[in-house]
Short mmCIF file of C-alpha atoms in Angstrom, two decimals:
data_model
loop_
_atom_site.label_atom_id
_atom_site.label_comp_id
_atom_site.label_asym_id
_atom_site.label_seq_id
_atom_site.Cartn_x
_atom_site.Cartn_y
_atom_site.Cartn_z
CA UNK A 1 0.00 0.00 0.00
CA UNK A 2 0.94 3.78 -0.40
CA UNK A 3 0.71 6.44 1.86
CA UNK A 4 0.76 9.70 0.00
CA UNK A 5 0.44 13.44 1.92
CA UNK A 6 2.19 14.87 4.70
CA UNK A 7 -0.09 14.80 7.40
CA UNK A 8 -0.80 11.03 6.24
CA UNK A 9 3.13 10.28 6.77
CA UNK A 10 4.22 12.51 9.02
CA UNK A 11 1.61 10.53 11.46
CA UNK A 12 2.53 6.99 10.74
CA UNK A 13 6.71 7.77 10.95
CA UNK A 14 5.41 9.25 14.40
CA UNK A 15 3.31 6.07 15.90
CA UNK A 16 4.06 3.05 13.49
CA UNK A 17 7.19 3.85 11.90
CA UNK A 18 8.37 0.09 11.46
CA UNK A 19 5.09 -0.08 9.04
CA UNK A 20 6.88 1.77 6.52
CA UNK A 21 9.09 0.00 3.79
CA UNK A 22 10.56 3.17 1.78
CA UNK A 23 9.81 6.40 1.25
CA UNK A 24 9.74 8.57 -2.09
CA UNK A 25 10.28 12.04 -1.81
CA UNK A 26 9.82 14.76 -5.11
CA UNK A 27 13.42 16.68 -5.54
CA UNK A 28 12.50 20.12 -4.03
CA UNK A 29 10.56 18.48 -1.45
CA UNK A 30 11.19 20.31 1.99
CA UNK A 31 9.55 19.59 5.46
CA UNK A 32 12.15 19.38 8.12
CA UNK A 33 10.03 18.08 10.91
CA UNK A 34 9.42 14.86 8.35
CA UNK A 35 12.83 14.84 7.32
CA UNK A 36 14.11 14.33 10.82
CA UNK A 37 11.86 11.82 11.23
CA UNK A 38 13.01 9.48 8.33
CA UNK A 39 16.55 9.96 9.04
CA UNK A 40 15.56 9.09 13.41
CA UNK A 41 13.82 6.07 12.13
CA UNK A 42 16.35 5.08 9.57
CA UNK A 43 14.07 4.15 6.60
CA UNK A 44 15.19 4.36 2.89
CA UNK A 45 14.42 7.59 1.44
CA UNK A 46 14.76 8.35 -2.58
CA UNK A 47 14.51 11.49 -4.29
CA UNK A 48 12.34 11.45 -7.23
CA UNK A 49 10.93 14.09 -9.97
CA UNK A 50 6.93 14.78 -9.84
CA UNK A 51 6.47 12.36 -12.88
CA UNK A 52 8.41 9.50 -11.23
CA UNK A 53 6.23 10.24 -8.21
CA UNK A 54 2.94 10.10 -9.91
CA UNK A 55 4.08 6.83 -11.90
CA UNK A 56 4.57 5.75 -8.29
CA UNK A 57 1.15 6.43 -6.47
CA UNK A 58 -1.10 8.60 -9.24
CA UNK A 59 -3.38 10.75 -6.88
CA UNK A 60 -3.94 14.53 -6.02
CA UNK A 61 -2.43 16.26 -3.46
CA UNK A 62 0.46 14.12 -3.07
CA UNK A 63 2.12 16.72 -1.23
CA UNK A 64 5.56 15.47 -2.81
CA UNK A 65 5.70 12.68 -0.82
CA UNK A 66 4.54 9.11 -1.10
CA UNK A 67 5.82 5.94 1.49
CA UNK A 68 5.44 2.70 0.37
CA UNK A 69 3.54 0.98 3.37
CA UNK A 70 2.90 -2.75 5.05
CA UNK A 71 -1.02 -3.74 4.04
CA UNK A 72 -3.42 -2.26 6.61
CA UNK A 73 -3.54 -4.83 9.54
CA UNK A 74 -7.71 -4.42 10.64
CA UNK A 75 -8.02 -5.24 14.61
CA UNK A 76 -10.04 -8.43 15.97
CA UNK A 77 -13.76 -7.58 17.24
CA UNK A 78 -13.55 -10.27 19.89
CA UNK A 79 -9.94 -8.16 21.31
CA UNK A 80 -11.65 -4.92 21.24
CA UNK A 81 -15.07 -6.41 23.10
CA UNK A 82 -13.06 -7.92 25.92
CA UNK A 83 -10.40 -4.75 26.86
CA UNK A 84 -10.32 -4.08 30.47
CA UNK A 85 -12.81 -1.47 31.60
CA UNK A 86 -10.72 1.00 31.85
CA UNK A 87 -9.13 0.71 28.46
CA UNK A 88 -12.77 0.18 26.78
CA UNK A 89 -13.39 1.67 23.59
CA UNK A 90 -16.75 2.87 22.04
CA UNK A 91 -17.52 0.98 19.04
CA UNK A 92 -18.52 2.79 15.74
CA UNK A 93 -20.49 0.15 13.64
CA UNK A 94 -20.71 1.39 9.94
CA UNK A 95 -24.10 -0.35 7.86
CA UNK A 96 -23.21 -0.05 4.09
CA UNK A 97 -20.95 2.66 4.03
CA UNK A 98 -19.54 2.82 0.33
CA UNK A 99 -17.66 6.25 0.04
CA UNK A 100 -13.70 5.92 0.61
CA UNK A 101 -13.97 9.74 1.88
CA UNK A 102 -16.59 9.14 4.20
CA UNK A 103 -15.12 6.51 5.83
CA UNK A 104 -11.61 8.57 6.17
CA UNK A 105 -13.13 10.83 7.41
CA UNK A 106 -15.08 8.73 9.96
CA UNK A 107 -11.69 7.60 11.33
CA UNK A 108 -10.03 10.76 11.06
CA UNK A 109 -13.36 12.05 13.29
CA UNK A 110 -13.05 9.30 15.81
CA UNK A 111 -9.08 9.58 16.48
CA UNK A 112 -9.71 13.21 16.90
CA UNK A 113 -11.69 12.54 19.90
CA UNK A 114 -10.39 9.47 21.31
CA UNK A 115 -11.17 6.07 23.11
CA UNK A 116 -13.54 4.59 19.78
CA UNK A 117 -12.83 1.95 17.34
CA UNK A 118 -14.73 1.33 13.90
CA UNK A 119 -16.31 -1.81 12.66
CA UNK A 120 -17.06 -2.17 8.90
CA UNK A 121 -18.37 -5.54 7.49
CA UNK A 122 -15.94 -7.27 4.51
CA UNK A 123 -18.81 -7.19 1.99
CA UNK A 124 -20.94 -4.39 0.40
CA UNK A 125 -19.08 -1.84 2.18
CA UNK A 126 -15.83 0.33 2.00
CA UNK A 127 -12.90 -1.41 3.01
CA UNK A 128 -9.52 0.75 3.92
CA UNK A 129 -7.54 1.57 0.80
CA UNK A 130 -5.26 3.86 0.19
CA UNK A 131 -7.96 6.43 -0.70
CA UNK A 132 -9.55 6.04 2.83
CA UNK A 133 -5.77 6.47 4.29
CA UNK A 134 -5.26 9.55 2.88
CA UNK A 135 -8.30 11.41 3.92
CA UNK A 136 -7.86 9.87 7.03
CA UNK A 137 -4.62 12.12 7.62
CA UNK A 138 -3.35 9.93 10.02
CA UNK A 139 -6.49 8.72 12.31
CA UNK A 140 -6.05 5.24 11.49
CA UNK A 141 -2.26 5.39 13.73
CA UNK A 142 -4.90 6.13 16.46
CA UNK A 143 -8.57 4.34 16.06
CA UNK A 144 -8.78 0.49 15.67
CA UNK A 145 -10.34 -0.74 12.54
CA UNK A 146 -12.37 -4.18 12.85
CA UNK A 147 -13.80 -5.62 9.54
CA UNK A 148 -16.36 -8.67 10.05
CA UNK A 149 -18.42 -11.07 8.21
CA UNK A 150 -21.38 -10.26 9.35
CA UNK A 151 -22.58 -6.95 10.62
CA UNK A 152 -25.57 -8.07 12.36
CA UNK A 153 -23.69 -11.40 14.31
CA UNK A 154 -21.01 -8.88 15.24
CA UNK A 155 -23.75 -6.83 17.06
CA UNK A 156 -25.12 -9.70 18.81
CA UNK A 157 -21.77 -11.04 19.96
CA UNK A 158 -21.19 -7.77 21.55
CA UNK A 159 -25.17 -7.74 22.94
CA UNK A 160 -24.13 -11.03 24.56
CA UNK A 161 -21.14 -9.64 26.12
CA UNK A 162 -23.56 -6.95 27.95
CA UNK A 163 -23.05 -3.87 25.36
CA UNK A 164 -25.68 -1.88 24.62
CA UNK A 165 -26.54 -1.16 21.11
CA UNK A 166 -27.28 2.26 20.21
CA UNK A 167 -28.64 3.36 16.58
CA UNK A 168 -29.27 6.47 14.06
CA UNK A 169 -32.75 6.69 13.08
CA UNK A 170 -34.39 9.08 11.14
CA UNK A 171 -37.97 9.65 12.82
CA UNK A 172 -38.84 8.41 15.74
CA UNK A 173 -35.78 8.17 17.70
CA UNK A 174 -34.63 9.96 20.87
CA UNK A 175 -32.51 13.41 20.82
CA UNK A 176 -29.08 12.84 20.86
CA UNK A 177 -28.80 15.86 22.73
CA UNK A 178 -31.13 14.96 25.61
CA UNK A 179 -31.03 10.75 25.83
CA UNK A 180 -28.76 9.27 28.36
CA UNK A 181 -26.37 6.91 26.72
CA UNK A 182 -24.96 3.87 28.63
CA UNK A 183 -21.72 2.08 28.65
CA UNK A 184 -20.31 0.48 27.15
CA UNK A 185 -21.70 0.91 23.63
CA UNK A 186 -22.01 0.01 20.03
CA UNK A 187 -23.18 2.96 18.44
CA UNK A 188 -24.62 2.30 14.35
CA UNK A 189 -24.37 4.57 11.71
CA UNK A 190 -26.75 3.30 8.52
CA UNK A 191 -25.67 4.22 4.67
CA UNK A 192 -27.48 7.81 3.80
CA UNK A 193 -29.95 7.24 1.17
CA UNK A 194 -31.18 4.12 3.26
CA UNK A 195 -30.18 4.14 6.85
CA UNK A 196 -30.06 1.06 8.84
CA UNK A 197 -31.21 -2.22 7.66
CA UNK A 198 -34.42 -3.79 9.47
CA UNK A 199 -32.54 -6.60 10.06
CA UNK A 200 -29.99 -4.49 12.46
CA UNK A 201 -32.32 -1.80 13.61
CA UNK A 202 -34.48 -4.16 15.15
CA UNK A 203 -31.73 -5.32 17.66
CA UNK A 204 -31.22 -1.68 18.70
CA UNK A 205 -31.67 -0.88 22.37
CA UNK A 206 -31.74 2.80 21.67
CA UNK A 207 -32.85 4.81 18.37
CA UNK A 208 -31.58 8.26 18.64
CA UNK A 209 -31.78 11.34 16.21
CA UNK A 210 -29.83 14.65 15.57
CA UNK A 211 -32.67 17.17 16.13
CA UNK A 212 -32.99 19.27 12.76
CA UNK A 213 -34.81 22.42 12.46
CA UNK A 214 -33.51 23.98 9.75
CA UNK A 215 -33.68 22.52 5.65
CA UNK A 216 -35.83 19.55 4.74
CA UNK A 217 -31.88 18.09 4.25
CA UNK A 218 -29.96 15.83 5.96
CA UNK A 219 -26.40 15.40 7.46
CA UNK A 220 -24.07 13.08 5.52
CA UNK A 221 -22.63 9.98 7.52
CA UNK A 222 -18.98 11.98 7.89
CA UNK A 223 -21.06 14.48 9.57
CA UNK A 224 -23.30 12.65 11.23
CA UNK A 225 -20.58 10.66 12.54
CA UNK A 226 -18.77 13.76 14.25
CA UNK A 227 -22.23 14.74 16.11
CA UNK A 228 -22.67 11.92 17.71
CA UNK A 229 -18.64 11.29 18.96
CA UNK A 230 -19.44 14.43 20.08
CA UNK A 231 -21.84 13.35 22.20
CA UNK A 232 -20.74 10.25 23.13
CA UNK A 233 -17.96 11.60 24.16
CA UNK A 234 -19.41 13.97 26.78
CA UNK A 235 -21.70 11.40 27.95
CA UNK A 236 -18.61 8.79 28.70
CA UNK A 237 -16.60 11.48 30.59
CA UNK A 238 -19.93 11.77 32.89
CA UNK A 239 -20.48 8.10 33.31
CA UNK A 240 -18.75 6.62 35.80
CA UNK A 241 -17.76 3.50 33.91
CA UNK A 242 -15.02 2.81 36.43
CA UNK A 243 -17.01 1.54 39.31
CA UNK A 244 -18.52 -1.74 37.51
CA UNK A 245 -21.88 -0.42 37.44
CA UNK A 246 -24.22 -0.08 34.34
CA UNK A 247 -26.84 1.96 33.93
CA UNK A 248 -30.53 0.64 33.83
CA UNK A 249 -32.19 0.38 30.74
CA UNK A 250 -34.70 -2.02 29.75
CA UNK A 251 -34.05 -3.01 25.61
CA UNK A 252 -35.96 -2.56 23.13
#
């Protein structure tokens, strides 16, 4: 695989440098702080001109640099469900996600604010490529990836190991803003034009909304995505997850 931008390589010689085989840099490429870096971690650099670069990894915004990467190494669900409590992540479960940028961006979202993995199924759905990588910027150094077989088993393995599952409706769910999430949790995020399937929104313990008063529109999964971490996010740091209690819902 290829890892093409700075931001994209700058992060990975920072947390995973042993990942990277080689790096290609164009002649009058200049970035001391990535430089430094490559030299530290002793990896092969070559100097190249922008055509041998783009016969190399042909993409925009190369940046005039491109690294020449192990393949991307997706974590095990059954590892991430069974951390210790007080390394537990909140799990991102993506339902037909297609778009490479929305799912680099997902991760890119989820690094940002910490402590959540992402879980994509192996079939009809995005996988990480090089594209996702790259508009990632980095994020993937810092959020787990899980891909699975089965979207729907994968939720009711983690059901069975006392999560609660948490989904993005469209009407008739609870406010986001207002609804009291509980830990630990698999939250689902559905494709746009369809949302979640039946056959996973039915296992749902919670349906929750983004209240929206303004355009008849609606939010794309990237953005969706980042409203709910959001929230999430505040709602873990006010949950006292650490003294082995859980709160008291009754599923759905």
């Amino acid at each position: 695989m290829f890892l093409y931008g700075k931001n994209s390589v700058f992060e990975r010689l920072k947390v995973n440098p042993q990942s990277i085989k080689k790096i290609f840099l164009e002649e009058n490429f200049s970035a001391p702080h990535i430089e430094e870096l490559i030299k530290s971690a002793k990896i092969i650099a070559k100097r190249v001109s922008r055509k041998e670069l783009l016969r190399i990894k042909h993409a925009d915004s190369l940046q005039g640099i491109v690294a020449s990467v192990e393949r991307f190494k997706y974590a095990d669900l059954e590892d991430l469900l069974n951390r210790p409590k007080d390394e537990q992540l909140s799990l991102i479960f993506l339902d037909r996600v297609f778009d490479p940028q929305n799912l680099g961006a997902i991760i890119r979202t989820t690094a940002c604010f910490g402590k959540f993995a992402v879980v994509i199924p192996g079939h009809k759905a995005c996988e990480v490529t090089e594209a996702v990588l790259h508009v990632a910027s980095g994020g993937e150094n810092y959020t787990p990836v899980a891909m699975v077989s089965n979207l729907t088993n994968a939720l009711l393995a983690a059901k069975k190991s006392r999560w609660w599952i948490v989904g993005t409706v469209t009407k008739g769910g609870e406010d986001i803003s207002s609804v009291s999430l509980p830990f630990p949790l698999c939250f689902v995020l559905g494709s746009e034009g369809k949302g979640i399937r039946y056959g996973i929104e039915k296992h749902l313990d919670i349906k929750a909304q983004i209240p929206m008063r303004g355009a008849p529109l609606s939010f794309n999964v990237a953005t969706s995505c980042a409203i709910f971490c959001h929230q999430i996010s505040s709602s873990r740091w006010k949950s006292n997850i650490s003294n082995g209690t859980r709160n008291s819902f009754n599923r759905v």
